[in-house]
């Protein structure tokens, strides 16, 4: 089993890289951001609730994302492993994820952090706003709020996995294909 957390600030390229490496390792890609955006598009109860937080650049409540991940893990009981993208983003989410995996006799194999400087993040998200039209990418103050939530609430999750000797950092600035290769090499050694 290979259970990977792709970590980093918004706009680090987690989604792009996850999509490229799932096929290579035959893993299931779980992006809480994608799942929540789908729930919003489907106008489900969860989607309506989540939208209030997402549009402001805040985190949705832990119970909601933990519930989503729990359901997804249960529905892929035959998976060879998972790439978690955008989850966990808080300490309770990390602890719950570890507990869920432990119940299945599994654990996180490693966390890879894509390092990208703030100003590069802002520039990338503003460009993505033009291409994908995501509401939370459209306003610089919302982008800056997401960055500060990342630093204050999410970044400590990396320290949690670092203490377990599971954190690897790579430079997230560079050619997409080169980064993918670097990730494949690194994950292959786990
Ligand atoms: P993302 O696509 O990963 O950047 O996520 C977009 C937005 O969805 C975030 O800014 C949060 O509002 C929400 N979100 C996604 N994943 C989580 C999570 N693990 N915990 C809380 N909120 C999340």
PDB file of C-alpha atoms in Angstrom, residues 75-140:
ATOM      1  CA  UNK A  75     -15.890   2.852  -0.970  1.00  0.00           C
ATOM      2  CA  UNK A  76     -12.442   2.003  -2.391  1.00  0.00           C
ATOM      3  CA  UNK A  77     -11.740  -1.036  -0.256  1.00  0.00           C
ATOM      4  CA  UNK A  78      -9.775  -2.656  -3.100  1.00  0.00           C
ATOM      5  CA  UNK A  79      -7.514   0.391  -3.694  1.00  0.00           C
ATOM      6  CA  UNK A  80      -3.760  -0.084  -3.883  1.00  0.00           C
ATOM      7  CA  UNK A  81      -3.386   3.158  -1.989  1.00  0.00           C
ATOM      8  CA  UNK A  82      -4.437   6.795  -2.003  1.00  0.00           C
ATOM      9  CA  UNK A  83      -3.033  10.176  -2.864  1.00  0.00           C
ATOM     10  CA  UNK A  84      -4.538  12.703  -0.496  1.00  0.00           C
ATOM     11  CA  UNK A  85      -4.572  16.149  -2.097  1.00  0.00           C
ATOM     12  CA  UNK A  86      -5.674  19.108   0.040  1.00  0.00           C
ATOM     13  CA  UNK A  87      -6.305  16.825   3.031  1.00  0.00           C
ATOM     14  CA  UNK A  88      -5.439  16.805   5.915  1.00  0.00           C
ATOM     15  CA  UNK A  89      -5.383  20.571   6.477  1.00  0.00           C
ATOM     16  CA  UNK A  90      -5.717  20.637  10.287  1.00  0.00           C
ATOM     17  CA  UNK A  91      -4.290  18.646  13.159  1.00  0.00           C
ATOM     18  CA  UNK A  92      -7.621  16.886  13.954  1.00  0.00           C
ATOM     19  CA  UNK A  93      -7.957  15.908  10.269  1.00  0.00           C
ATOM     20  CA  UNK A  94      -4.445  14.391  10.354  1.00  0.00           C
ATOM     21  CA  UNK A  95      -5.164  12.470  13.544  1.00  0.00           C
ATOM     22  CA  UNK A  96      -8.470  11.168  12.202  1.00  0.00           C
ATOM     23  CA  UNK A  97      -6.856  10.141   8.923  1.00  0.00           C
ATOM     24  CA  UNK A  98      -4.185   8.183  10.774  1.00  0.00           C
ATOM     25  CA  UNK A  99      -6.886   6.506  12.885  1.00  0.00           C
ATOM     26  CA  UNK A 100      -8.952   5.582   9.808  1.00  0.00           C
ATOM     27  CA  UNK A 101      -5.938   4.039   8.091  1.00  0.00           C
ATOM     28  CA  UNK A 102      -4.866   2.242  11.240  1.00  0.00           C
ATOM     29  CA  UNK A 103      -8.271   0.566  11.446  1.00  0.00           C
ATOM     30  CA  UNK A 104      -7.502  -0.895   8.010  1.00  0.00           C
ATOM     31  CA  UNK A 105      -4.021  -1.965   9.085  1.00  0.00           C
ATOM     32  CA  UNK A 106      -2.458   0.827   7.031  1.00  0.00           C
ATOM     33  CA  UNK A 107      -0.653   4.098   7.546  1.00  0.00           C
ATOM     34  CA  UNK A 108       0.625   7.168   5.710  1.00  0.00           C
ATOM     35  CA  UNK A 109       3.716   6.170   3.717  1.00  0.00           C
ATOM     36  CA  UNK A 110       4.919   9.736   3.337  1.00  0.00           C
ATOM     37  CA  UNK A 111       4.019  13.379   2.943  1.00  0.00           C
ATOM     38  CA  UNK A 112       5.555  15.413   0.133  1.00  0.00           C
ATOM     39  CA  UNK A 113       5.507  19.171   0.477  1.00  0.00           C
ATOM     40  CA  UNK A 114       5.693  21.279  -2.666  1.00  0.00           C
ATOM     41  CA  UNK A 115       7.456  24.479  -1.660  1.00  0.00           C
ATOM     42  CA  UNK A 116       6.282  27.597  -3.527  1.00  0.00           C
ATOM     43  CA  UNK A 117       6.895  31.222  -2.442  1.00  0.00           C
ATOM     44  CA  UNK A 118       3.885  33.411  -1.600  1.00  0.00           C
ATOM     45  CA  UNK A 119       4.166  35.791  -4.527  1.00  0.00           C
ATOM     46  CA  UNK A 120       4.387  32.875  -6.972  1.00  0.00           C
ATOM     47  CA  UNK A 121       1.226  31.414  -5.352  1.00  0.00           C
ATOM     48  CA  UNK A 122      -0.671  34.686  -5.816  1.00  0.00           C
ATOM     49  CA  UNK A 123       0.444  34.995  -9.449  1.00  0.00           C
ATOM     50  CA  UNK A 124      -0.475  31.360 -10.226  1.00  0.00           C
ATOM     51  CA  UNK A 125      -3.933  31.615  -8.651  1.00  0.00           C
ATOM     52  CA  UNK A 126      -4.694  34.855 -10.468  1.00  0.00           C
ATOM     53  CA  UNK A 127      -3.774  33.128 -13.722  1.00  0.00           C
ATOM     54  CA  UNK A 128      -5.887  30.079 -12.791  1.00  0.00           C
ATOM     55  CA  UNK A 129      -8.835  32.410 -12.092  1.00  0.00           C
ATOM     56  CA  UNK A 130      -8.795  33.416 -15.761  1.00  0.00           C
ATOM     57  CA  UNK A 131      -8.603  29.819 -16.974  1.00  0.00           C
ATOM     58  CA  UNK A 132     -10.851  27.911 -14.555  1.00  0.00           C
ATOM     59  CA  UNK A 133     -13.012  30.718 -13.163  1.00  0.00           C
ATOM     60  CA  UNK A 134     -12.837  29.507  -9.546  1.00  0.00           C
ATOM     61  CA  UNK A 135     -14.489  32.108  -7.351  1.00  0.00           C
ATOM     62  CA  UNK A 136     -11.909  31.716  -4.552  1.00  0.00           C
ATOM     63  CA  UNK A 137      -9.113  32.534  -7.044  1.00  0.00           C
ATOM     64  CA  UNK A 138     -10.718  35.719  -8.293  1.00  0.00           C
ATOM     65  CA  UNK A 139     -10.061  38.137  -5.474  1.00  0.00           C
ATOM     66  CA  UNK A 140      -6.565  38.822  -4.158  1.00  0.00           C
TER      67      UNK A 140
END
